[in-house]
mmCIF file of C-alpha atoms in Angstrom:
data_model
loop_
_atom_site.group_PDB
_atom_site.id
_atom_site.type_symbol
_atom_site.label_atom_id
_atom_site.label_comp_id
_atom_site.label_asym_id
_atom_site.label_seq_id
_atom_site.Cartn_x
_atom_site.Cartn_y
_atom_site.Cartn_z
ATOM 1 C CA MET Z 347 37.109 157.952 63.921
ATOM 2 C CA ARG Z 348 37.372 154.780 61.818
ATOM 3 C CA ILE Z 349 38.695 151.748 63.700
ATOM 4 C CA ALA Z 350 39.785 148.468 62.118
ATOM 5 C CA MET Z 351 39.808 145.587 64.588
ATOM 6 C CA LEU Z 352 42.287 142.819 63.698
ATOM 7 C CA THR Z 353 41.598 139.431 65.256
ATOM 8 C CA PHE Z 354 41.423 135.722 64.462
ATOM 9 C CA ALA Z 355 38.455 135.127 66.760
ATOM 10 C CA VAL Z 356 35.258 135.976 64.887
ATOM 11 C CA PRO Z 357 31.845 134.339 64.784
ATOM 12 C CA TRP Z 358 29.951 133.293 61.681
ATOM 13 C CA GLU Z 359 26.948 131.063 60.995
ATOM 14 C CA GLU Z 360 28.836 127.771 61.449
ATOM 15 C CA ARG Z 361 30.628 129.034 64.593
ATOM 16 C CA PRO Z 362 28.198 131.471 66.230
ATOM 17 C CA THR Z 363 29.950 131.575 69.619
ATOM 18 C CA ASN Z 364 33.518 132.186 68.418
ATOM 19 C CA GLY Z 365 34.960 135.570 69.435
ATOM 20 C CA LEU Z 366 31.673 137.171 70.455
ATOM 21 C CA TYR Z 367 33.555 139.561 72.743
ATOM 22 C CA ASN Z 368 35.119 141.141 69.666
ATOM 23 C CA ILE Z 369 31.694 141.769 68.176
ATOM 24 C CA ALA Z 370 30.475 143.261 71.466
ATOM 25 C CA GLN Z 371 33.490 145.567 71.639
ATOM 26 C CA ALA Z 372 33.009 146.692 68.035
ATOM 27 C CA ARG Z 373 29.330 147.432 68.681
ATOM 28 C CA ALA Z 374 30.199 149.490 71.763
ATOM 29 C CA LEU Z 375 32.783 151.527 69.871
ATOM 30 C CA THR Z 376 30.306 152.175 67.064
ATOM 31 C CA SER Z 377 27.631 153.225 69.573
ATOM 32 C CA LEU Z 378 30.034 155.930 70.764
ATOM 33 C CA GLY Z 379 30.508 157.264 67.240
ATOM 34 C CA ALA Z 380 33.532 155.286 65.971
ATOM 35 C CA THR Z 381 32.891 153.403 62.739
ATOM 36 C CA THR Z 382 34.318 149.979 63.605
ATOM 37 C CA GLU Z 383 34.761 146.959 61.329
ATOM 38 C CA VAL Z 384 36.452 143.622 62.003
ATOM 39 C CA PHE Z 385 39.202 142.114 59.828
ATOM 40 C CA SER Z 386 40.243 138.485 60.216
ATOM 41 C CA VAL Z 387 42.628 136.326 58.194
ATOM 42 C CA ALA Z 388 41.543 132.883 57.019
ATOM 43 C CA PRO Z 389 43.619 130.370 55.024
ATOM 44 C CA LYS Z 390 43.232 130.579 51.260
ATOM 45 C CA LEU Z 391 42.512 127.015 50.187
ATOM 46 C CA PRO Z 392 41.162 125.424 46.993
ATOM 47 C CA ARG Z 393 37.490 124.475 47.291
ATOM 48 C CA VAL Z 394 38.389 120.819 46.849
ATOM 49 C CA PHE Z 395 39.852 120.929 50.370
ATOM 50 C CA GLY Z 396 36.297 121.249 51.687
ATOM 51 C CA LYS Z 397 35.950 117.498 51.206
ATOM 52 C CA LEU Z 398 38.304 117.070 54.169
ATOM 53 C CA GLY Z 399 35.509 118.245 56.465
ATOM 54 C CA GLY Z 400 35.844 119.618 59.980
ATOM 55 C CA ALA Z 401 37.631 122.911 60.542
ATOM 56 C CA VAL Z 402 38.719 123.236 56.897
ATOM 57 C CA GLN Z 403 35.151 122.955 55.671
ATOM 58 C CA ARG Z 404 33.957 125.526 58.197
ATOM 59 C CA GLN Z 405 36.632 128.000 57.116
ATOM 60 C CA LEU Z 406 35.735 127.582 53.464
ATOM 61 C CA ALA Z 407 32.072 128.168 54.288
ATOM 62 C CA ARG Z 408 32.922 131.443 56.028
ATOM 63 C CA PRO Z 409 31.718 134.409 53.926
ATOM 64 C CA ASP Z 410 34.251 136.915 52.634
ATOM 65 C CA THR Z 411 32.214 139.850 53.979
ATOM 66 C CA TYR Z 412 29.184 139.591 56.235
ATOM 67 C CA GLU Z 413 27.410 141.235 59.139
ATOM 68 C CA PHE Z 414 27.122 139.671 62.568
ATOM 69 C CA GLU Z 415 24.864 141.396 65.104
ATOM 70 C CA GLY Z 416 25.217 144.629 63.159
ATOM 71 C CA VAL Z 417 29.032 144.508 62.852
ATOM 72 C CA ARG Z 418 30.671 144.184 59.436
ATOM 73 C CA VAL Z 419 33.273 141.423 59.351
ATOM 74 C CA HIS Z 420 35.860 140.968 56.578
ATOM 75 C CA THR Z 421 37.422 137.560 55.955
ATOM 76 C CA VAL Z 422 40.776 138.221 54.304
ATOM 77 C CA ARG Z 423 41.926 135.141 52.379
ATOM 78 C CA ALA Z 424 45.690 134.651 52.467
ATOM 79 C CA PRO Z 425 48.156 131.737 52.415
ATOM 80 C CA ALA Z 426 48.632 132.061 56.159
ATOM 81 C CA ALA Z 427 47.125 130.878 59.429
ATOM 82 C CA PHE Z 428 48.092 130.955 63.098
ATOM 83 C CA PRO Z 429 47.074 127.611 64.601
ATOM 84 C CA LYS Z 430 47.541 126.766 68.244
ATOM 85 C CA GLN Z 431 50.695 124.727 67.583
ATOM 86 C CA ILE Z 432 52.485 127.710 66.008
ATOM 87 C CA ARG Z 433 51.302 130.102 68.721
ATOM 88 C CA GLU Z 434 52.384 127.886 71.602
ATOM 89 C CA ARG Z 435 55.470 126.094 70.267
ATOM 90 C CA ILE Z 436 57.081 128.085 67.464
ATOM 91 C CA ALA Z 437 56.241 131.748 68.080
ATOM 92 C CA PRO Z 438 57.829 131.849 71.584
ATOM 93 C CA LEU Z 439 61.128 130.576 70.143
ATOM 94 C CA TRP Z 440 61.214 132.507 66.850
ATOM 95 C CA PRO Z 441 58.744 135.387 67.245
ATOM 96 C CA ASP Z 442 60.383 137.674 64.693
ATOM 97 C CA ALA Z 443 60.415 134.966 62.026
ATOM 98 C CA VAL Z 444 56.757 134.097 62.643
ATOM 99 C CA SER Z 445 55.626 137.727 62.620
ATOM 100 C CA ARG Z 446 57.621 138.659 59.506
ATOM 101 C CA THR Z 447 56.521 135.540 57.651
ATOM 102 C CA PHE Z 448 52.916 136.371 58.493
ATOM 103 C CA ARG Z 449 53.473 139.932 57.221
ATOM 104 C CA HIS Z 450 54.933 138.581 53.962
ATOM 105 C CA LEU Z 451 52.036 136.165 53.396
ATOM 106 C CA THR Z 452 49.208 138.563 54.269
ATOM 107 C CA ASN Z 453 50.519 141.979 53.267
ATOM 108 C CA GLY Z 454 48.874 142.175 49.833
ATOM 109 C CA PRO Z 455 45.287 141.115 50.590
ATOM 110 C CA LEU Z 456 45.154 142.483 54.139
ATOM 111 C CA ALA Z 457 46.640 145.878 53.255
ATOM 112 C CA ALA Z 458 44.233 146.137 50.306
ATOM 113 C CA ALA Z 459 41.239 145.380 52.542
ATOM 114 C CA LEU Z 460 42.341 148.009 55.065
ATOM 115 C CA ASP Z 461 43.018 150.555 52.319
ATOM 116 C CA ARG Z 462 39.417 150.226 51.172
ATOM 117 C CA PHE Z 463 38.230 150.895 54.730
ATOM 118 C CA THR Z 464 40.757 153.735 55.383
ATOM 119 C CA PRO Z 465 41.147 153.309 59.164
ATOM 120 C CA ASP Z 466 42.362 156.015 61.523
ATOM 121 C CA ALA Z 467 43.350 153.392 64.097
ATOM 122 C CA LEU Z 468 44.099 149.683 64.337
ATOM 123 C CA LEU Z 469 42.788 147.796 67.376
ATOM 124 C CA VAL Z 470 44.843 144.597 67.336
ATOM 125 C CA HIS Z 471 44.140 141.501 69.402
ATOM 126 C CA GLY Z 472 47.624 140.194 70.173
ATOM 127 C CA MET Z 473 51.095 141.250 69.039
ATOM 128 C CA GLN Z 474 51.600 137.799 67.569
ATOM 129 C CA PRO Z 475 51.467 137.332 64.651
ATOM 130 C CA TRP Z 476 50.144 140.776 63.667
ATOM 131 C CA GLY Z 477 53.078 142.843 64.962
ATOM 132 C CA ASP Z 478 55.233 143.475 61.901
ATOM 133 C CA PHE Z 479 52.326 143.882 59.499
ATOM 134 C CA VAL Z 480 50.624 146.360 61.806
ATOM 135 C CA THR Z 481 53.694 148.488 62.527
ATOM 136 C CA ASP Z 482 54.580 148.666 58.817
ATOM 137 C CA TYR Z 483 51.045 149.598 57.821
ATOM 138 C CA ALA Z 484 50.754 152.228 60.563
ATOM 139 C CA ARG Z 485 54.090 153.808 59.623
ATOM 140 C CA LYS Z 486 53.083 154.098 55.955
ATOM 141 C CA HIS Z 487 49.591 155.478 56.606
ATOM 142 C CA GLY Z 488 49.975 157.418 59.867
ATOM 143 C CA THR Z 489 47.537 155.067 61.564
ATOM 144 C CA ARG Z 490 47.419 154.729 65.334
ATOM 145 C CA ILE Z 491 47.782 151.340 67.064
ATOM 146 C CA VAL Z 492 46.397 149.759 70.224
ATOM 147 C CA PHE Z 493 47.312 146.155 71.043
ATOM 148 C CA ILE Z 494 45.163 144.067 73.375
ATOM 149 C CA GLU Z 495 46.811 141.116 75.122
ATOM 150 C CA HIS Z 496 44.237 138.545 76.289
ATOM 151 C CA SER Z 497 46.281 135.413 76.908
ATOM 152 C CA GLN Z 498 47.774 135.188 80.382
ATOM 153 C CA GLY Z 499 49.629 132.020 79.450
ATOM 154 C CA ASP Z 500 51.369 133.754 76.546
ATOM 155 C CA VAL Z 501 52.403 136.859 78.505
ATOM 156 C CA MET Z 502 53.392 135.236 81.789
ATOM 157 C CA SER Z 503 55.549 132.598 80.064
ATOM 158 C CA ILE Z 504 57.883 135.210 78.496
ATOM 159 C CA THR Z 505 61.314 135.065 80.133
ATOM 160 C CA ASP Z 506 63.664 138.012 80.573
ATOM 161 C CA GLY Z 507 66.145 138.410 77.742
ATOM 162 C CA SER Z 508 64.395 135.900 75.482
ATOM 163 C CA ALA Z 509 63.574 136.403 71.825
ATOM 164 C CA MET Z 510 59.943 136.969 72.773
ATOM 165 C CA HIS Z 511 61.008 139.622 75.301
ATOM 166 C CA ARG Z 512 62.840 141.508 72.558
ATOM 167 C CA PHE Z 513 59.874 141.072 70.205
ATOM 168 C CA VAL Z 514 57.212 142.499 72.552
ATOM 169 C CA GLU Z 515 59.500 145.400 73.464
ATOM 170 C CA ARG Z 516 60.094 146.187 69.778
ATOM 171 C CA ILE Z 517 56.466 145.886 68.687
ATOM 172 C CA GLY Z 518 54.995 147.436 71.825
ATOM 173 C CA SER Z 519 57.249 150.482 71.464
ATOM 174 C CA SER Z 520 55.557 151.339 68.164
ATOM 175 C CA ALA Z 521 52.024 151.327 69.617
ATOM 176 C CA ASP Z 522 50.027 154.138 71.165
ATOM 177 C CA SER Z 523 49.116 151.733 73.980
ATOM 178 C CA THR Z 524 49.071 148.071 74.918
ATOM 179 C CA PHE Z 525 46.084 146.916 76.960
ATOM 180 C CA ALA Z 526 46.268 143.974 79.363
ATOM 181 C CA VAL Z 527 43.109 142.486 80.837
ATOM 182 C CA ASN Z 528 44.448 141.993 84.364
ATOM 183 C CA ALA Z 529 46.974 143.537 86.741
ATOM 184 C CA GLN Z 530 49.379 140.594 86.668
ATOM 185 C CA MET Z 531 49.748 140.768 82.883
ATOM 186 C CA SER Z 532 50.049 144.540 82.969
ATOM 187 C CA GLU Z 533 52.888 144.398 85.492
ATOM 188 C CA ARG Z 534 54.675 141.697 83.520
ATOM 189 C CA LEU Z 535 54.508 143.645 80.248
ATOM 190 C CA GLU Z 536 55.996 146.674 82.008
ATOM 191 C CA GLN Z 537 58.796 144.463 83.372
ATOM 192 C CA LEU Z 538 59.413 143.362 79.775
ATOM 193 C CA ASP Z 539 60.030 147.014 78.819
ATOM 194 C CA VAL Z 540 56.774 147.491 76.918
ATOM 195 C CA PRO Z 541 55.860 151.202 77.235
ATOM 196 C CA ARG Z 542 52.393 152.721 77.665
ATOM 197 C CA VAL Z 543 50.744 149.640 79.182
ATOM 198 C CA LEU Z 544 47.232 150.015 80.594
ATOM 199 C CA GLN Z 545 45.125 147.534 82.513
ATOM 200 C CA VAL Z 546 41.735 147.571 80.784
ATOM 201 C CA THR Z 547 39.180 144.893 81.587
ATOM 202 C CA ASN Z 548 36.843 143.628 78.906
ATOM 203 C CA GLY Z 549 33.160 144.377 79.010
ATOM 204 C CA VAL Z 550 30.435 141.808 79.522
ATOM 205 C CA ASN Z 551 27.473 140.781 77.401
ATOM 206 C CA THR Z 552 24.311 140.650 79.479
ATOM 207 C CA LEU Z 553 20.524 140.657 79.269
ATOM 208 C CA ALA Z 554 18.360 143.633 80.159
ATOM 209 C CA ASP Z 555 15.636 141.302 81.456
ATOM 210 C CA PRO Z 556 16.970 137.823 82.367
ATOM 211 C CA PRO Z 557 14.365 135.018 82.275
ATOM 212 C CA ARG Z 558 12.724 134.013 85.544
ATOM 213 C CA ARG Z 559 14.201 131.085 87.437
ATOM 214 C CA GLU Z 560 11.913 128.278 88.387
ATOM 215 C CA THR Z 561 11.166 128.210 92.099
ATOM 216 C CA ALA Z 562 12.676 125.646 94.451
ATOM 217 C CA GLY Z 563 11.032 122.247 94.053
ATOM 218 C CA GLU Z 564 10.122 122.795 90.373
ATOM 219 C CA LYS Z 565 13.449 121.532 89.057
ATOM 220 C CA PRO Z 566 16.678 119.904 90.192
ATOM 221 C CA PHE Z 567 19.496 122.136 91.408
ATOM 222 C CA ARG Z 568 21.207 123.103 88.148
ATOM 223 C CA VAL Z 569 24.956 123.670 87.741
ATOM 224 C CA LEU Z 570 25.905 125.071 84.327
ATOM 225 C CA CYS Z 571 29.393 124.821 82.783
ATOM 226 C CA ALA Z 572 30.393 126.515 79.509
ATOM 227 C CA GLY Z 573 33.967 126.451 78.251
ATOM 228 C CA ALA Z 574 36.083 124.935 75.500
ATOM 229 C CA TYR Z 575 37.160 121.398 76.337
ATOM 230 C CA TYR Z 576 40.811 122.208 77.009
ATOM 231 C CA ALA Z 577 42.467 120.528 79.989
ATOM 232 C CA ARG Z 578 43.044 123.888 81.721
ATOM 233 C CA LYS Z 579 39.309 124.619 81.730
ATOM 234 C CA GLY Z 580 38.926 122.045 84.512
ATOM 235 C CA HIS Z 581 36.077 119.868 83.219
ATOM 236 C CA ARG Z 582 37.632 116.707 84.684
ATOM 237 C CA GLU Z 583 38.074 118.368 88.064
ATOM 238 C CA LEU Z 584 34.474 119.602 87.970
ATOM 239 C CA LEU Z 585 33.163 116.113 87.180
ATOM 240 C CA ASP Z 586 35.278 114.698 90.009
ATOM 241 C CA GLY Z 587 34.009 117.356 92.419
ATOM 242 C CA PHE Z 588 30.405 116.888 91.314
ATOM 243 C CA ALA Z 589 30.651 113.127 91.919
ATOM 244 C CA ARG Z 590 32.259 113.651 95.342
ATOM 245 C CA ALA Z 591 29.616 116.197 96.369
ATOM 246 C CA GLY Z 592 26.910 113.526 96.137
ATOM 247 C CA LEU Z 593 24.140 116.067 95.652
ATOM 248 C CA VAL Z 594 20.638 114.648 95.648
ATOM 249 C CA ASP Z 595 18.322 116.059 92.964
ATOM 250 C CA ALA Z 596 21.034 118.033 91.158
ATOM 251 C CA GLU Z 597 22.247 118.079 87.564
ATOM 252 C CA LEU Z 598 25.355 119.291 85.778
ATOM 253 C CA VAL Z 599 24.704 120.823 82.349
ATOM 254 C CA LEU Z 600 27.615 121.187 79.906
ATOM 255 C CA VAL Z 601 27.460 123.521 76.904
ATOM 256 C CA GLY Z 602 28.824 121.917 73.754
ATOM 257 C CA GLU Z 603 29.046 118.200 73.044
ATOM 258 C CA PRO Z 604 31.970 116.859 75.087
ATOM 259 C CA PRO Z 605 34.798 114.866 73.500
ATOM 260 C CA ARG Z 606 34.991 111.112 73.961
ATOM 261 C CA SER Z 607 37.423 111.400 76.884
ATOM 262 C CA ILE Z 608 34.962 113.540 78.875
ATOM 263 C CA ARG Z 609 32.032 111.280 77.992
ATOM 264 C CA GLN Z 610 34.060 108.312 79.262
ATOM 265 C CA GLU Z 611 34.812 110.233 82.464
ATOM 266 C CA ILE Z 612 31.097 110.843 82.968
ATOM 267 C CA SER Z 613 30.352 107.143 82.547
ATOM 268 C CA LEU Z 614 33.209 105.934 84.766
ATOM 269 C CA ARG Z 615 32.069 108.211 87.602
ATOM 270 C CA GLY Z 616 28.500 106.952 87.369
ATOM 271 C CA LEU Z 617 27.156 110.371 86.373
ATOM 272 C CA SER Z 618 25.365 109.466 83.145
ATOM 273 C CA ASP Z 619 21.940 110.155 84.659
ATOM 274 C CA ARG Z 620 22.996 113.472 86.249
ATOM 275 C CA VAL Z 621 25.122 115.084 83.524
ATOM 276 C CA ARG Z 622 23.686 116.276 80.230
ATOM 277 C CA TRP Z 623 24.872 118.626 77.551
ATOM 278 C CA LEU Z 624 23.473 121.228 75.225
ATOM 279 C CA PRO Z 625 24.687 122.148 71.735
ATOM 280 C CA LEU Z 626 26.868 125.210 71.299
ATOM 281 C CA LEU Z 627 24.613 128.211 71.796
ATOM 282 C CA PRO Z 628 24.484 131.747 70.395
ATOM 283 C CA ASN Z 629 25.409 134.297 73.035
ATOM 284 C CA GLU Z 630 21.890 135.379 73.975
ATOM 285 C CA ALA Z 631 20.737 131.770 74.333
ATOM 286 C CA LEU Z 632 23.772 131.010 76.515
ATOM 287 C CA LEU Z 633 23.007 134.001 78.726
ATOM 288 C CA GLU Z 634 19.444 132.740 79.117
ATOM 289 C CA GLU Z 635 20.759 129.311 80.188
ATOM 290 C CA MET Z 636 23.046 131.043 82.685
ATOM 291 C CA ALA Z 637 20.083 132.967 84.077
ATOM 292 C CA ARG Z 638 18.102 129.735 84.555
ATOM 293 C CA ALA Z 639 20.961 127.967 86.366
ATOM 294 C CA ASP Z 640 21.437 128.015 90.132
ATOM 295 C CA LEU Z 641 25.240 128.127 89.824
ATOM 296 C CA PHE Z 642 27.757 128.624 87.016
ATOM 297 C CA ALA Z 643 30.921 126.534 87.506
ATOM 298 C CA LEU Z 644 34.127 126.470 85.472
ATOM 299 C CA PRO Z 645 37.188 125.631 87.631
ATOM 300 C CA SER Z 646 39.733 126.698 85.009
ATOM 301 C CA TRP Z 647 43.298 127.823 85.633
ATOM 302 C CA SER Z 648 45.736 130.109 83.805
ATOM 303 C CA GLU Z 649 42.725 132.230 82.821
ATOM 304 C CA ALA Z 650 43.618 135.838 81.960
ATOM 305 C CA PHE Z 651 40.157 137.061 82.885
ATOM 306 C CA GLY Z 652 37.235 134.736 82.160
ATOM 307 C CA LEU Z 653 34.345 136.680 80.648
ATOM 308 C CA VAL Z 654 31.906 133.814 81.221
ATOM 309 C CA PHE Z 655 32.057 134.408 84.985
ATOM 310 C CA MET Z 656 31.063 138.040 84.633
ATOM 311 C CA GLU Z 657 28.422 137.115 82.050
ATOM 312 C CA SER Z 658 26.882 134.730 84.572
ATOM 313 C CA LEU Z 659 26.978 137.336 87.343
ATOM 314 C CA GLY Z 660 25.526 139.843 84.893
ATOM 315 C CA VAL Z 661 22.332 137.775 84.613
ATOM 316 C CA GLY Z 662 22.211 137.196 88.364
ATOM 317 C CA THR Z 663 23.742 133.737 88.776
ATOM 318 C CA PRO Z 664 26.545 133.083 91.315
ATOM 319 C CA VAL Z 665 29.792 131.527 90.104
ATOM 320 C CA LEU Z 666 32.376 128.929 91.077
ATOM 321 C CA MET Z 667 35.924 129.639 89.847
ATOM 322 C CA THR Z 668 39.536 129.156 90.903
ATOM 323 C CA HIS Z 669 42.038 131.632 92.318
ATOM 324 C CA ASP Z 670 44.057 131.310 89.102
ATOM 325 C CA CYS Z 671 41.629 133.419 87.115
ATOM 326 C CA GLY Z 672 41.817 137.151 86.426
ATOM 327 C CA ALA Z 673 38.130 137.679 87.247
ATOM 328 C CA ALA Z 674 38.731 136.286 90.760
ATOM 329 C CA ARG Z 675 40.511 139.539 91.658
ATOM 330 C CA HIS Z 676 37.271 141.445 91.148
ATOM 331 C CA ILE Z 677 34.811 139.311 93.092
ATOM 332 C CA ARG Z 678 34.569 138.256 96.731
ATOM 333 C CA HIS Z 679 34.289 134.694 97.963
ATOM 334 C CA GLY Z 680 30.960 134.197 99.688
ATOM 335 C CA GLU Z 681 29.500 137.402 98.271
ATOM 336 C CA HIS Z 682 29.444 136.738 94.525
ATOM 337 C CA GLY Z 683 30.169 133.015 94.565
ATOM 338 C CA TRP Z 684 32.918 130.564 95.499
ATOM 339 C CA ILE Z 685 36.648 130.793 94.720
ATOM 340 C CA VAL Z 686 38.629 127.563 95.136
ATOM 341 C CA PRO Z 687 42.240 126.477 94.505
ATOM 342 C CA PRO Z 688 42.949 125.195 90.973
ATOM 343 C CA ARG Z 689 43.006 121.443 90.311
ATOM 344 C CA ASP Z 690 41.285 120.684 93.626
ATOM 345 C CA PRO Z 691 38.186 118.441 93.202
ATOM 346 C CA GLY Z 692 37.748 118.252 96.986
ATOM 347 C CA ALA Z 693 37.403 122.020 97.265
ATOM 348 C CA ILE Z 694 35.012 122.019 94.290
ATOM 349 C CA ALA Z 695 32.865 119.394 96.046
ATOM 350 C CA LEU Z 696 32.675 121.499 99.217
ATOM 351 C CA ALA Z 697 31.710 124.608 97.235
ATOM 352 C CA LEU Z 698 29.002 122.696 95.355
ATOM 353 C CA GLN Z 699 27.614 121.393 98.641
ATOM 354 C CA ALA Z 700 27.599 124.899 100.117
ATOM 355 C CA ALA Z 701 25.718 126.296 97.113
ATOM 356 C CA PHE Z 702 23.250 123.383 97.142
ATOM 357 C CA ARG Z 703 22.459 123.864 100.836
ATOM 358 C CA MET Z 704 22.089 127.639 100.642
ATOM 359 C CA PRO Z 705 18.459 128.842 100.821
ATOM 360 C CA THR Z 706 17.144 129.843 97.416
ATOM 361 C CA GLU Z 707 16.581 133.452 98.489
ATOM 362 C CA GLU Z 708 20.194 133.818 99.680
ATOM 363 C CA LEU Z 709 21.569 132.263 96.495
ATOM 364 C CA ARG Z 710 19.532 134.653 94.367
ATOM 365 C CA ALA Z 711 20.590 137.617 96.518
ATOM 366 C CA MET Z 712 24.228 136.611 95.904
ATOM 367 C CA GLY Z 713 23.537 136.612 92.168
ATOM 368 C CA GLN Z 714 21.929 140.050 92.306
ATOM 369 C CA THR Z 715 24.967 141.420 94.126
ATOM 370 C CA GLY Z 716 27.075 140.126 91.242
ATOM 371 C CA ARG Z 717 24.711 141.666 88.697
ATOM 372 C CA ARG Z 718 25.125 145.085 90.310
ATOM 373 C CA LEU Z 719 28.915 144.683 90.233
ATOM 374 C CA VAL Z 720 28.903 143.914 86.499
ATOM 375 C CA HIS Z 721 26.639 146.828 85.597
ATOM 376 C CA GLN Z 722 28.769 149.224 87.646
ATOM 377 C CA ARG Z 723 32.232 148.165 86.473
ATOM 378 C CA PHE Z 724 32.239 145.782 83.503
ATOM 379 C CA THR Z 725 30.239 147.178 80.602
ATOM 380 C CA TRP Z 726 31.462 147.250 77.015
ATOM 381 C CA GLN Z 727 30.639 150.962 76.880
ATOM 382 C CA GLN Z 728 33.168 151.597 79.668
ATOM 383 C CA ASN Z 729 35.738 149.547 77.729
ATOM 384 C CA ALA Z 730 35.016 151.476 74.517
ATOM 385 C CA GLU Z 731 35.332 154.818 76.315
ATOM 386 C CA VAL Z 732 38.850 153.858 77.461
ATOM 387 C CA VAL Z 733 39.834 152.804 73.925
ATOM 388 C CA LEU Z 734 38.611 156.045 72.388
ATOM 389 C CA ARG Z 735 40.078 158.206 75.156
ATOM 390 C CA THR Z 736 43.461 156.501 74.727
ATOM 391 C CA LEU Z 737 43.460 157.020 70.975
ATOM 392 C CA GLY Z 738 42.412 160.625 71.437
ATOM 393 C CA GLU Z 739 45.102 161.344 74.013
ATOM 394 C CA ARG Z 740 47.761 159.774 71.779
ATOM 395 C CA ARG Z 741 46.687 161.698 68.689
ATOM 396 C CA GLU Z 742 49.588 164.108 69.164
ATOM 397 C CA ARG Z 743 52.027 161.576 70.613
ATOM 398 C CA PRO Z 744 55.426 163.283 71.000
ATOM 399 C CA MET Z 745 58.246 162.132 68.783
ATOM 400 C CA PRO Z 746 60.575 159.648 70.539
ATOM 401 C CA MET Z 747 63.975 160.929 71.641
ATOM 402 C CA GLY Z 748 66.209 161.084 68.611
ATOM 403 C CA GLY Z 749 63.630 162.478 66.193
ATOM 404 C CA PRO Z 750 62.429 160.729 63.023
ATOM 405 C CA GLN Z 751 65.398 158.342 62.895
ATOM 406 C CA ARG Z 752 64.602 157.075 66.393
ATOM 407 C CA ALA Z 753 60.901 156.689 65.521
ATOM 408 C CA GLU Z 754 61.828 154.701 62.424
ATOM 409 C CA ALA Z 755 64.087 152.448 64.483
ATOM 410 C CA LEU Z 756 61.347 151.743 66.996
ATOM 411 C CA ALA Z 757 58.888 150.865 64.249
ATOM 412 C CA SER Z 758 61.246 148.640 62.224
#
């Protein structure tokens, strides 16, 4: 089977941590015999725009075709993009217009790239804005479709009878399956009349042999935090909780240089000598930092799943998270780590104090319990097996009621 994965989130040399879960999933599918390549759309801009710097320069530096950790990635250049502002503000109001405009702008180069690969199936990360392009391409080529919905905020914000409700029903009806990464999203998609919904958790990147932790007394108690600096990731609440906890001989390590607002927060709370940060790290280096930490903490909310929590458990480090996180439904408070209410610095402080006071042997035993959980239930091979089984079972999907005319209506 030949699988084309369609996604915006891909890593390359200038952004080595972006969308690593997609690479891991593609590798797992290939290991099970499915030739899997990744296709991502990037804006087609004149080279002179590179002088603007920042994100534009990084996109221009992205190769058209390259390999990342053994996975072939195709950068399809088209006069289209899907920035956060469109996804959050425009697509929910006019989803059909956004999806059809995206199809119009990308159809030529994207269809040509897929034609050269000749996929049997399309594995698509998000119905928006891929929906209309994907359903048209699949109808013309007899290609199967699986959508994966990752964003809890996007799914749970859809209201009954809205334009987005009608959009996901229309696009979802043309797919072999739609995967949701947690039970809440799965139930909501079914309520929105999307057929063939499955709850399928992502896999987790891990290390076969995590590095040894230093013994107690050799280093300060280390709390590691890795997450994009969005408000919902809870960095401010973590800093507040860390200051309130008043831990002696402890440090908070952030991954990625924080923005000015977070640096000011660190200074105002008198934490400059106890908070440091690392550059953005490739996945293996991040996993090694997780393994060396005593606790991984990211008190985010509206988190569909939160792979970083399972990655930390996978290398044997307990976690601190909030109830408003999909991964929280799979772990137990006090057994794998600490689960606190969202936006609650006081609760974060108490959890940090509890972790700090726990004997080193008990803290490490908690991490090893989490590591066993991850290896039993959250591997990318298990995820890939579900994908391939679903595509295999849907190979002879029965024609919808009404025959070819009904099938055409569902796909249009």
